[in-house]
Tab-separated table of C-alpha atoms in Angstrom:
chain	number	residue	atom	x	y	z
A	81	MET	CA	-1.024	18.116	-9.732
A	82	ASN	CA	1.639	18.931	-7.250
A	83	LYS	CA	-0.625	19.846	-4.623
A	84	ASN	CA	-2.368	16.288	-5.401
A	85	ILE	CA	1.140	14.844	-4.550
A	86	LEU	CA	1.369	16.948	-1.858
A	87	ALA	CA	-1.854	15.752	-0.103
A	88	ASN	CA	-1.233	11.999	-1.474
A	89	TYR	CA	2.347	11.684	0.560
A	90	LEU	CA	0.352	13.771	3.687
A	91	GLY	CA	-2.218	11.403	3.422
A	92	ARG	CA	0.098	8.728	2.884
A	93	PHE	CA	2.395	9.866	5.640
A	94	TRP	CA	-0.237	9.788	8.298
A	95	SER	CA	-0.600	5.459	7.482
A	96	PHE	CA	2.801	5.770	8.239
A	97	PHE	CA	3.129	8.196	10.916
A	98	SER	CA	0.597	6.622	12.953
A	99	GLY	CA	1.817	2.839	12.888
A	100	PHE	CA	4.966	4.364	13.458
A	101	MET	CA	3.846	6.004	16.810
A	102	PHE	CA	1.009	3.905	18.249
A	103	THR	CA	2.018	0.289	16.752
A	104	PRO	CA	4.277	0.143	20.147
A	105	LEU	CA	1.356	1.900	22.470
A	106	TYR	CA	-0.951	-1.016	21.127
A	107	ILE	CA	1.912	-3.772	22.126
A	108	SER	CA	2.770	-1.901	25.484
A	109	TYR	CA	-1.493	-2.103	26.443
A	110	LEU	CA	-2.229	-5.351	24.769
A	111	GLY	CA	1.142	-7.403	24.432
A	112	ILE	CA	2.568	-9.343	21.385
A	113	GLU	CA	-0.153	-12.066	21.159
A	114	GLN	CA	-2.804	-9.520	21.469
A	115	PHE	CA	-0.424	-7.033	18.489
A	116	SER	CA	-0.165	-10.361	16.302
A	117	ILE	CA	-3.962	-10.317	16.067
A	118	ILE	CA	-4.188	-6.966	15.104
A	119	SER	CA	-1.671	-8.190	12.262
A	120	PHE	CA	-3.890	-11.315	11.277
A	121	ALA	CA	-6.607	-8.594	10.756
A	122	LEU	CA	-4.519	-6.871	8.164
A	123	VAL	CA	-4.323	-9.853	6.770
A	124	ILE	CA	-8.018	-11.119	6.517
A	125	THR	CA	-8.122	-7.007	5.051
A	126	GLY	CA	-5.534	-7.660	2.487
A	127	ILE	CA	-7.266	-10.644	1.229
A	128	MET	CA	-11.259	-9.719	1.296
A	129	SER	CA	-9.885	-6.825	-0.711
A	130	ILE	CA	-9.643	-9.425	-3.952
A	131	LEU	CA	-13.440	-8.866	-3.228
A	132	ASP	CA	-13.483	-5.407	-4.592
A	133	SER	CA	-13.409	-6.733	-8.136
A	134	GLY	CA	-11.519	-3.761	-9.680
A	135	LEU	CA	-14.241	-1.950	-9.398
A	136	SER	CA	-12.845	1.440	-7.521
A	137	SER	CA	-9.717	1.356	-9.555
A	138	THR	CA	-12.264	1.223	-12.848
A	139	LEU	CA	-14.195	4.080	-11.169
A	140	SER	CA	-11.768	6.153	-10.817
A	141	ARG	CA	-10.602	5.695	-14.057
A	142	GLU	CA	-14.497	6.935	-15.698
A	143	PHE	CA	-14.170	9.880	-13.191
A	144	ALA	CA	-10.292	10.424	-15.016
A	145	LEU	CA	-11.055	10.352	-18.445
A	146	LYS	CA	-11.738	13.399	-20.374
A	147	ASN	CA	-13.852	11.983	-23.397
A	148	THR	CA	-16.799	10.745	-20.960
A	149	SER	CA	-19.580	13.046	-20.109
A	150	HIS	CA	-21.268	13.956	-16.449
A	151	LEU	CA	-24.310	11.482	-17.085
A	152	PHE	CA	-22.265	8.505	-18.039
A	153	LYS	CA	-19.791	9.001	-14.647
A	154	VAL	CA	-23.145	8.964	-12.798
A	155	ARG	CA	-24.235	5.619	-14.501
A	156	SER	CA	-21.309	4.389	-13.079
A	157	PHE	CA	-21.506	5.347	-10.082
A	158	THR	CA	-25.067	4.057	-9.446
A	159	THR	CA	-24.002	0.435	-11.153
A	160	PHE	CA	-20.502	0.314	-9.328
A	161	GLU	CA	-22.299	1.041	-6.137
A	162	MET	CA	-24.808	-1.333	-6.245
A	163	LEU	CA	-22.474	-4.092	-6.818
A	164	TYR	CA	-19.939	-2.796	-4.111
A	165	PHE	CA	-23.339	-3.204	-1.688
A	166	GLY	CA	-23.245	-6.991	-2.907
A	167	ILE	CA	-19.877	-7.306	-1.950
A	168	SER	CA	-19.593	-6.012	1.549
A	169	LEU	CA	-22.360	-8.199	2.161
A	170	VAL	CA	-20.322	-11.260	0.705
A	171	VAL	CA	-17.726	-10.182	3.439
A	172	VAL	CA	-19.409	-9.924	6.597
A	173	LEU	CA	-21.330	-13.288	5.351
A	174	LEU	CA	-17.436	-15.031	4.523
A	175	THR	CA	-16.177	-13.971	8.081
A	176	ALA	CA	-19.488	-14.771	10.066
A	177	ILE	CA	-18.970	-18.457	8.218
A	178	PHE	CA	-15.671	-19.175	8.714
A	179	SER	CA	-14.485	-17.731	11.730
A	180	HIS	CA	-15.130	-20.438	13.969
A	181	HIS	CA	-12.407	-22.452	11.729
A	182	ILE	CA	-9.897	-19.985	11.710
A	183	ALA	CA	-10.056	-19.921	15.227
A	184	ASN	CA	-9.643	-23.497	16.230
A	185	ASN	CA	-8.047	-24.580	13.527
A	186	TRP	CA	-5.364	-21.666	11.748
A	187	LEU	CA	-4.161	-19.991	13.851
A	188	ASN	CA	-1.752	-21.076	16.995
A	189	LEU	CA	-3.081	-19.560	19.520
A	190	ASP	CA	-0.794	-19.370	23.130
A	191	THR	CA	-3.088	-17.570	25.982
A	192	ILE	CA	-6.134	-16.067	23.586
A	193	ASN	CA	-9.553	-18.358	23.975
A	194	PRO	CA	-10.709	-19.583	20.378
A	195	LEU	CA	-14.262	-18.465	21.203
A	196	ARG	CA	-13.125	-14.841	21.703
A	197	MET	CA	-10.507	-14.963	18.842
A	198	SER	CA	-13.773	-16.318	17.136
A	199	TYR	CA	-15.806	-13.081	18.283
A	200	TYR	CA	-13.551	-10.745	17.343
A	201	LEU	CA	-13.239	-12.153	13.526
A	202	LYS	CA	-16.692	-11.416	13.603
A	203	ILE	CA	-15.922	-7.788	14.404
A	204	MET	CA	-13.551	-7.276	11.758
A	205	GLY	CA	-15.633	-8.932	8.983
A	206	ILE	CA	-18.002	-5.308	9.409
A	207	GLY	CA	-15.071	-3.271	9.539
A	208	ILE	CA	-13.144	-4.691	6.229
A	209	SER	CA	-16.767	-4.729	4.702
A	210	PHE	CA	-17.176	-1.061	4.911
A	211	GLU	CA	-13.437	-0.512	4.283
A	212	LEU	CA	-13.699	-1.749	1.076
A	213	LEU	CA	-16.863	0.136	0.069
A	214	SER	CA	-14.712	3.324	1.564
A	215	ASN	CA	-12.100	2.495	-0.730
A	216	PHE	CA	-14.611	3.063	-3.683
A	217	TYR	CA	-15.931	5.900	-2.546
A	218	PHE	CA	-11.991	7.212	-2.326
A	219	GLY	CA	-11.273	5.908	-5.773
A	220	GLY	CA	-14.433	7.973	-7.136
A	221	LEU	CA	-12.689	11.045	-5.279
A	222	MET	CA	-8.985	10.345	-6.665
A	223	GLY	CA	-10.476	9.673	-10.394
A	224	LEU	CA	-11.909	13.814	-9.917
A	225	GLU	CA	-8.153	14.922	-8.918
A	226	GLN	CA	-10.236	15.913	-5.724
A	227	GLN	CA	-6.530	14.172	-3.943
A	228	LEU	CA	-7.056	17.023	-1.173
A	229	LYS	CA	-9.929	16.582	0.136
A	230	ALA	CA	-10.139	13.073	-0.345
A	231	ASN	CA	-6.686	12.752	2.103
A	232	SER	CA	-7.938	15.101	4.508
A	233	TYR	CA	-10.835	12.939	5.430
A	234	LYS	CA	-8.728	9.622	5.038
A	235	ILE	CA	-6.306	11.801	7.772
A	236	GLY	CA	-9.534	12.563	10.355
A	237	TRP	CA	-10.241	8.782	9.254
A	238	GLY	CA	-7.056	7.561	10.727
A	239	ILE	CA	-6.431	9.974	13.425
A	240	THR	CA	-10.420	8.789	14.919
A	241	ARG	CA	-9.484	4.813	14.354
A	242	ASN	CA	-5.941	4.632	15.219
A	243	ALA	CA	-4.730	7.824	17.323
A	244	LEU	CA	-7.999	8.487	19.942
A	245	VAL	CA	-8.368	4.554	20.189
A	246	ILE	CA	-5.143	4.738	22.361
A	247	ILE	CA	-7.510	6.581	25.077
A	248	PRO	CA	-10.048	3.950	26.405
A	249	LEU	CA	-7.171	1.489	25.968
A	250	HIS	CA	-5.095	3.009	28.454
A	251	TYR	CA	-8.058	2.310	30.399
A	252	TYR	CA	-9.310	-0.631	29.273
A	253	PRO	CA	-6.657	-2.407	27.578
A	254	SER	CA	-8.820	-4.609	25.574
A	255	LEU	CA	-8.819	-6.339	21.827
A	256	ALA	CA	-12.918	-6.362	21.499
A	257	LEU	CA	-12.568	-2.880	22.553
A	258	PHE	CA	-9.997	-2.181	20.102
A	259	PHE	CA	-12.220	-3.823	16.952
A	260	VAL	CA	-15.184	-1.864	17.731
A	261	TRP	CA	-13.515	1.136	17.745
A	262	GLN	CA	-12.360	0.787	14.085
A	263	THR	CA	-15.629	-0.479	13.051
A	264	VAL	CA	-17.533	2.565	13.845
A	265	ALA	CA	-14.499	4.956	12.768
A	266	THR	CA	-14.357	2.817	9.444
A	267	ILE	CA	-18.655	3.030	9.289
A	268	THR	CA	-18.415	6.860	9.910
A	269	TYR	CA	-15.373	7.654	7.657
A	270	THR	CA	-17.401	5.456	4.936
A	271	PHE	CA	-20.714	7.507	4.885
A	272	LEU	CA	-18.663	10.920	5.033
A	273	LEU	CA	-17.057	10.118	1.895
A	274	ARG	CA	-19.970	9.207	0.059
A	275	ARG	CA	-21.183	12.241	0.958
A	276	VAL	CA	-18.339	14.466	0.030
A	277	LEU	CA	-18.223	12.488	-3.615
A	278	LEU	CA	-22.145	12.765	-4.081
A	279	LEU	CA	-21.960	16.531	-3.772
A	280	LYS	CA	-18.755	16.853	-6.183
A	281	LEU	CA	-20.620	15.034	-8.571
A	282	ASN	CA	-23.649	17.470	-8.185
A	283	GLU	CA	-25.973	14.545	-7.451
A	284	ASN	CA	-28.543	13.207	-4.739
A	285	ILE	CA	-28.799	9.887	-4.954
A	286	PRO	CA	-30.524	7.684	-2.324
A	287	LEU	CA	-28.184	5.553	-0.450
A	288	LEU	CA	-31.727	2.375	-0.058
A	289	ARG	CA	-32.956	2.242	-3.654
A	290	LYS	CA	-33.916	-0.335	-6.413
A	291	PRO	CA	-31.082	-2.678	-7.567
A	292	LEU	CA	-30.315	-1.541	-11.081
A	293	PHE	CA	-27.226	-2.432	-13.346
A	294	ASP	CA	-26.631	-0.506	-16.105
A	295	THR	CA	-25.740	-2.791	-18.952
A	296	GLU	CA	-24.306	-1.028	-21.169
A	297	ILE	CA	-21.428	0.754	-18.026
A	298	LEU	CA	-20.413	-3.218	-17.655
A	299	ARG	CA	-20.465	-3.889	-21.482
A	300	ARG	CA	-17.482	-0.770	-21.526
A	301	THR	CA	-15.745	-1.591	-18.218
A	302	TRP	CA	-16.083	-5.159	-17.305
A	303	LYS	CA	-12.520	-6.299	-19.399
A	304	PHE	CA	-10.788	-3.430	-17.472
A	305	ALA	CA	-12.126	-4.501	-14.307
A	306	ALA	CA	-11.450	-8.368	-14.662
A	307	GLY	CA	-7.849	-7.436	-15.282
A	308	ILE	CA	-8.132	-5.338	-12.234
A	309	PHE	CA	-9.662	-8.012	-10.541
A	310	LEU	CA	-7.105	-10.663	-11.611
A	311	ILE	CA	-4.157	-8.522	-10.156
A	312	ALA	CA	-5.770	-7.455	-7.187
A	313	LEU	CA	-6.190	-11.290	-7.019
A	314	VAL	CA	-2.555	-11.654	-7.435
A	315	ALA	CA	-1.323	-9.188	-5.263
A	316	SER	CA	-2.939	-10.458	-2.247
A	317	LEU	CA	-1.963	-13.648	-3.054
A	318	ASN	CA	1.955	-12.663	-3.218
A	319	THR	CA	1.243	-10.195	-0.117
A	320	GLN	CA	-0.547	-11.443	2.004
A	321	MET	CA	0.359	-15.799	1.456
A	322	ASP	CA	3.520	-15.035	3.545
A	323	LYS	CA	1.866	-14.029	6.858
A	324	LEU	CA	-1.202	-16.535	5.981
A	325	ALA	CA	1.863	-19.408	5.941
A	326	ILE	CA	3.407	-18.181	8.935
A	327	SER	CA	0.536	-17.717	10.618
A	328	LYS	CA	-0.239	-21.558	10.317
A	329	ILE	CA	2.867	-23.070	10.709
A	330	LEU	CA	4.512	-21.144	13.519
A	331	PRO	CA	3.540	-19.300	16.423
A	332	ILE	CA	1.637	-16.041	16.324
A	333	THR	CA	4.159	-13.693	18.212
A	334	THR	CA	5.854	-14.674	15.065
A	335	LEU	CA	3.329	-12.643	12.431
A	336	GLY	CA	3.824	-10.185	15.009
A	337	TYR	CA	7.538	-9.679	14.663
A	338	TYR	CA	7.380	-10.084	10.853
A	339	THR	CA	4.615	-7.399	10.725
A	340	LEU	CA	6.941	-4.678	12.322
A	341	SER	CA	9.581	-6.238	9.624
A	342	VAL	CA	7.087	-5.567	6.879
A	343	SER	CA	5.782	-2.125	7.762
A	344	LEU	CA	9.241	-0.843	8.156
A	345	SER	CA	10.129	-1.979	4.874
A	346	GLN	CA	6.804	-0.837	3.665
A	347	SER	CA	7.657	2.582	4.151
A	348	ILE	CA	9.447	2.773	0.710
A	349	VAL	CA	6.445	2.190	-1.106
A	350	LEU	CA	4.613	4.449	1.146
A	351	LEU	CA	6.919	6.902	-0.030
A	352	VAL	CA	6.337	6.412	-4.099
A	353	THR	CA	2.447	5.678	-3.833
A	354	PRO	CA	1.530	8.882	-3.450
A	355	VAL	CA	3.211	9.660	-6.728
A	356	SER	CA	1.723	7.372	-9.003
A	357	ILE	CA	-1.875	8.218	-7.437
A	358	ALA	CA	-1.274	11.555	-8.175
A	359	ILE	CA	-0.368	11.020	-11.519
A	360	LEU	CA	-2.303	8.330	-12.758
A	361	PRO	CA	-5.247	10.480	-13.287
A	362	ARG	CA	-2.720	12.827	-15.453
A	363	PHE	CA	-1.961	9.788	-17.381
A	364	THR	CA	-5.157	8.491	-18.112
A	365	ALA	CA	-5.983	11.945	-19.825
A	366	LEU	CA	-3.070	12.783	-22.039
A	367	PHE	CA	-2.914	8.981	-23.139
A	368	SER	CA	-6.673	9.126	-24.025
A	369	GLU	CA	-5.910	12.446	-25.943
A	370	LYS	CA	-3.223	10.917	-27.472
A	371	LYS	CA	-0.100	13.576	-26.275
A	372	VAL	CA	1.678	10.047	-25.634
A	373	ASP	CA	4.966	12.482	-25.924
A	374	GLU	CA	3.882	14.731	-23.095
A	375	ALA	CA	3.163	11.177	-20.818
A	376	SER	CA	6.891	9.889	-22.031
A	377	GLN	CA	8.131	13.122	-20.995
A	378	LEU	CA	6.433	12.833	-17.558
A	379	TYR	CA	6.965	9.212	-17.066
A	380	GLU	CA	11.056	10.608	-17.574
A	381	LYS	CA	10.818	13.424	-14.613
A	382	TYR	CA	9.181	11.098	-12.060
A	383	SER	CA	11.250	7.923	-12.490
A	384	VAL	CA	14.012	10.110	-11.589
A	385	PHE	CA	12.292	11.078	-8.316
A	386	ILE	CA	11.671	8.101	-7.690
A	387	THR	CA	14.482	6.497	-8.238
A	388	ILE	CA	16.320	8.575	-5.494
A	389	ILE	CA	13.583	8.261	-3.286
A	390	VAL	CA	13.989	4.585	-3.391
A	391	LEU	CA	17.307	3.695	-3.543
A	392	SER	CA	18.792	6.776	-0.725
A	393	PHE	CA	16.007	5.755	2.010
A	394	GLY	CA	15.932	1.939	1.052
A	395	PHE	CA	19.536	0.848	1.934
A	396	ASN	CA	19.855	3.239	5.176
A	397	ILE	CA	16.575	0.797	6.517
A	398	ILE	CA	18.364	-2.117	5.556
A	399	LEU	CA	21.815	-0.740	6.980
A	400	PHE	CA	20.239	0.805	10.335
A	401	SER	CA	17.213	-2.074	10.269
A	402	GLU	CA	17.973	-3.322	14.341
A	403	ASN	CA	18.768	0.742	15.057
A	404	LEU	CA	15.538	1.864	13.601
A	405	ILE	CA	13.197	-0.832	15.513
A	406	TRP	CA	14.622	-0.179	18.846
A	407	ILE	CA	14.478	3.518	18.295
A	408	TRP	CA	10.683	3.000	17.182
A	409	THR	CA	9.708	0.727	20.038
A	410	GLY	CA	12.133	1.460	22.456
A	411	SER	CA	12.295	-2.400	22.835
A	412	GLU	CA	15.834	-4.721	22.256
A	413	GLU	CA	13.750	-7.918	22.437
A	414	LEU	CA	11.724	-6.706	20.018
A	415	ALA	CA	13.910	-5.368	17.633
A	416	PHE	CA	16.623	-8.514	17.940
A	417	ASN	CA	13.536	-10.674	16.840
A	418	ALA	CA	12.465	-8.952	13.604
A	419	TYR	CA	15.050	-6.745	12.530
A	420	GLN	CA	16.793	-10.020	10.797
A	421	PHE	CA	13.766	-9.927	8.340
A	422	ILE	CA	13.488	-6.707	7.366
A	423	PRO	CA	17.107	-6.582	4.482
A	424	TYR	CA	14.938	-9.131	2.394
A	425	LEU	CA	11.537	-7.504	2.795
A	426	THR	CA	13.149	-4.004	1.852
A	427	ILE	CA	14.901	-5.152	-1.104
A	428	GLY	CA	11.282	-6.666	-2.196
A	429	ALA	CA	9.823	-3.208	-1.262
A	430	MET	CA	12.185	-1.506	-3.383
A	431	MET	CA	11.287	-3.284	-6.227
A	432	LEU	CA	7.759	-3.052	-6.044
A	433	SER	CA	8.137	0.453	-5.691
A	434	PHE	CA	9.784	0.568	-9.033
A	435	GLN	CA	6.681	-0.748	-10.658
A	436	TYR	CA	4.479	1.655	-9.519
A	437	LEU	CA	5.225	4.274	-11.724
A	438	PRO	CA	4.774	1.830	-15.397
A	439	TYR	CA	1.858	0.403	-13.060
A	440	SER	CA	0.087	3.898	-13.345
A	441	VAL	CA	0.836	3.869	-16.985
A	442	ALA	CA	-0.390	0.178	-17.970
A	443	ILE	CA	-3.772	1.065	-16.016
A	444	ALA	CA	-4.426	4.494	-17.856
A	445	ASN	CA	-4.138	2.492	-21.537
A	446	GLY	CA	-6.336	0.401	-19.659
A	447	TYR	CA	-3.811	-2.736	-20.469
A	448	THR	CA	-3.457	-5.290	-17.671
A	449	LYS	CA	-2.229	-8.127	-19.698
A	450	ILE	CA	1.166	-7.744	-18.792
A	451	ASN	CA	0.427	-7.316	-14.856
A	452	ASN	CA	-1.717	-10.636	-15.071
A	453	TYR	CA	0.970	-12.661	-16.909
A	454	LEU	CA	3.455	-11.593	-14.684
A	455	GLY	CA	1.594	-11.804	-11.785
A	456	LEU	CA	0.262	-15.689	-12.442
A	457	PHE	CA	4.361	-16.958	-13.164
A	458	SER	CA	4.917	-15.480	-9.639
A	459	LEU	CA	2.423	-17.534	-8.330
A	460	ILE	CA	4.015	-20.436	-9.440
A	461	ILE	CA	7.156	-19.742	-7.176
A	462	THR	CA	5.511	-17.837	-4.494
A	463	ILE	CA	2.323	-20.816	-3.575
A	464	PRO	CA	4.478	-23.370	-2.897
A	465	GLY	CA	7.771	-21.008	-2.059
A	466	TYR	CA	6.237	-19.708	0.927
A	467	TRP	CA	4.900	-22.588	2.382
A	468	ILE	CA	7.694	-24.665	1.958
A	469	MET	CA	10.224	-22.281	3.000
A	470	THR	CA	8.446	-21.092	5.931
A	471	LYS	CA	7.939	-24.719	7.387
A	472	TYR	CA	11.818	-25.657	6.818
A	473	PHE	CA	13.726	-22.296	7.197
A	474	GLY	CA	10.702	-20.205	9.403
A	475	ALA	CA	9.782	-16.406	9.105
A	476	ILE	CA	13.142	-15.696	7.318
A	477	GLY	CA	12.229	-18.512	4.499
A	478	ALA	CA	9.064	-16.135	3.886
A	479	ALA	CA	10.602	-13.232	3.485
A	480	ILE	CA	13.524	-14.662	1.019
A	481	THR	CA	11.079	-15.720	-1.230
A	482	TYR	CA	9.399	-12.499	-1.418
A	483	CYS	CA	12.080	-11.040	-1.796
A	484	SER	CA	13.452	-13.213	-4.671
A	485	VAL	CA	10.465	-12.846	-6.628
A	486	GLN	CA	10.091	-9.124	-6.583
A	487	ILE	CA	13.720	-9.237	-8.420
A	488	LEU	CA	12.727	-11.221	-10.872
A	489	ILE	CA	9.871	-9.333	-12.233
A	490	THR	CA	10.544	-5.774	-11.809
A	491	PRO	CA	12.694	-5.091	-14.866
A	492	ILE	CA	11.093	-7.518	-16.735
A	493	TYR	CA	7.405	-5.262	-16.488
A	494	ILE	CA	9.360	-2.078	-16.476
A	495	TYR	CA	10.520	-3.374	-19.894
A	496	PHE	CA	7.417	-4.330	-21.333
A	497	VAL	CA	5.368	-1.179	-20.227
A	498	SER	CA	7.715	1.022	-21.553
A	499	ASN	CA	8.667	0.002	-24.917
A	500	ARG	CA	4.448	-0.909	-25.583
A	501	PHE	CA	3.122	2.895	-24.099
A	502	LEU	CA	6.670	5.624	-24.329
A	503	THR	CA	8.196	6.851	-26.397
A	504	ASN	CA	11.531	6.333	-24.415
A	505	LYS	CA	12.720	2.744	-25.328
A	506	VAL	CA	14.898	1.149	-23.113
A	507	SER	CA	16.253	-2.179	-22.643
A	508	ILE	CA	16.606	-4.619	-19.509
A	509	LEU	CA	20.587	-3.861	-19.008
A	510	GLU	CA	19.788	-0.181	-19.504
A	511	ILE	CA	17.175	-0.051	-16.514
A	512	LEU	CA	19.450	-1.992	-14.572
A	513	GLY	CA	22.515	0.494	-15.331
A	514	ARG	CA	20.530	3.702	-14.632
A	515	VAL	CA	20.571	2.634	-10.961
A	516	ILE	CA	24.291	0.923	-10.201
A	517	GLY	CA	26.145	3.928	-10.252
A	518	PRO	CA	23.769	5.757	-7.341
A	519	LEU	CA	23.220	2.633	-5.796
A	520	LEU	CA	26.805	1.903	-5.235
A	521	VAL	CA	27.657	5.493	-3.963
A	522	ILE	CA	24.600	5.024	-1.707
A	523	LEU	CA	25.625	1.624	-0.234
A	524	ILE	CA	29.386	3.405	0.399
A	525	ILE	CA	28.115	6.727	1.860
A	526	ALA	CA	25.090	4.519	4.233
A	527	GLY	CA	27.889	1.715	4.746
A	528	LEU	CA	30.244	4.654	6.564
A	529	PHE	CA	27.641	5.969	8.441
A	530	SER	CA	26.364	2.606	10.128
A	531	GLN	CA	29.822	1.633	11.146
A	532	ILE	CA	30.467	4.793	13.469
A	533	GLN	CA	29.040	4.002	16.820
A	534	ILE	CA	27.139	7.071	18.425
A	535	GLY	CA	27.956	6.177	21.760
A	536	THR	CA	24.390	7.298	23.373
A	537	GLU	CA	21.231	5.585	24.282
A	538	SER	CA	19.379	8.465	23.316
A	539	ARG	CA	16.732	6.918	20.441
A	540	LEU	CA	16.520	10.994	19.309
A	541	ILE	CA	19.988	11.200	18.486
A	542	ARG	CA	20.487	8.061	17.028
A	543	LEU	CA	17.529	8.879	15.086
A	544	LEU	CA	19.007	12.201	13.546
A	545	TRP	CA	22.182	10.405	12.768
A	546	ILE	CA	20.038	7.587	10.477
A	547	GLY	CA	18.086	11.348	8.992
A	548	LEU	CA	21.722	12.786	8.188
A	549	SER	CA	23.026	9.227	6.664
A	550	THR	CA	19.492	9.232	4.550
A	551	ALA	CA	19.879	12.795	3.555
A	552	THR	CA	23.837	12.734	2.293
A	553	SER	CA	22.688	9.456	0.512
A	554	PHE	CA	19.186	11.603	-1.444
A	555	VAL	CA	21.957	14.376	-2.259
A	556	CYS	CA	24.677	12.705	-3.632
A	557	CYS	CA	22.087	10.098	-5.484
A	558	GLY	CA	20.465	13.255	-7.590
A	559	LEU	CA	24.399	14.377	-8.215
A	560	ILE	CA	24.827	11.343	-9.420
A	561	LEU	CA	21.750	11.253	-11.537
A	562	SER	CA	22.546	14.760	-12.822
A	563	LYS	CA	24.870	13.302	-15.256
A	564	ARG	CA	21.999	11.731	-17.094
A	565	TYR	CA	19.601	14.050	-16.346
A	566	SER	CA	19.706	17.527	-15.007
A	567	ILE	CA	19.672	18.354	-11.508
A	568	ASP	CA	17.695	21.323	-11.939
A	569	LEU	CA	14.492	19.539	-13.275
A	570	VAL	CA	15.220	17.151	-10.127
A	571	MET	CA	15.433	20.260	-7.851
A	572	ASN	CA	12.665	22.379	-9.240
A	573	LYS	CA	10.639	19.022	-9.259
A	574	LEU	CA	11.028	18.601	-5.121
A	575	LYS	CA	10.218	22.545	-4.801
A	576	SER	CA	7.279	22.676	-6.665
A	577	ILE	CA	6.220	19.300	-4.530
A	578	PHE	CA	6.683	20.921	-1.260
A	579	LYS	CA	5.163	24.252	-2.481
A	580	LEU	CA	2.346	24.819	-0.814
A	581	THR	CA	1.064	28.347	-3.128
């Protein structure tokens, strides 16, 4: 499992690294307005992911279960894949139908012609449809605990899609070229993933076949899939509604600045999700075999590791926010316009990161009810909140709304999942108490580092200084937590994760 975690880290790290490396180049070649259109494409992708209907997570779970036969897994694949073909077609049709309306009546464009924008949206639709299909095949590989192979292909896809596109953009800076390149890369990646998954299943299932649906599979999995669908619906609305409100109410360039801040703050989530993804099949196996004590011990070990990561990296991002964007983009103008959103977005991302491990426990047990209840409750705040706060306070109002909701629901979610499925029963006060000590220490350490003026315009030296602050925070956080947990446990876990053999 440690190799799987490492593979997931590499896959997720590439996503962050490619954004870190190439976003400034996209802005340099295309300009902030056209980069904002790329940001809007990500919003559309997030919204369209609702149509996944929970099938990729359902397939991953079915493949991870130890009490299902190989034949049942194959039948699950063929049934869900046929449903996915329909979903992909719906995505293409929806973007084609609404592209003209979005370009003319939704976006506050400055120099881009709405007719061209409509054309871009149609290309996006094709790319998004195949990206959703690739997520389905990727989920199957993850369920089979083939994280290393899956992430290898994902990294290759990222290199082709996000890095190599820089070469033609250098000679022909065109948004149309950007979207066509990404779409072709995604189509290729999707077919490769399908081939690899079928090889692992040792099956040869034709792509073009008569549409048949196994009713037994649908009866067994529809409740879980429906629960995941509702979770995805709520998550999409909660994570994309702020950007939708900004794109409608404010100039499109504001979305570009906001997206820079979101990308930096979400690096916290990037550091946590590989752990939860890798550990989900193990949780599924343990709970399916009724090994609750082992699952609880596993949860406790990794919760320590996640706490250290989230607190040490999160508060350093907050305190060095303007410096980090300047280091990233090399533009003081971008840093000035974007850094103000980072404190709120980063705290929200930290809270969200704390939800990932209990979420893996809930999904391993096929339990989605608490996610749906809390998600629907949060929509009562976010649906009016994003629009009202953005209208009166601008993009920072959207960031505050996101932060407030995550602070509210995170301790409640951890409490209910922990006490329902694990042997380690805790109260909400205990959950909060576990982070107060290391939080105060990190604030002092990172605060002192942030107050010391380096006196250099070298971006590399400033980055190294921030890295030193983060590393110091990381070590001290581990020492604080060692009063409750064994420091040897933490260090051994770190060594085992990064040990290749």
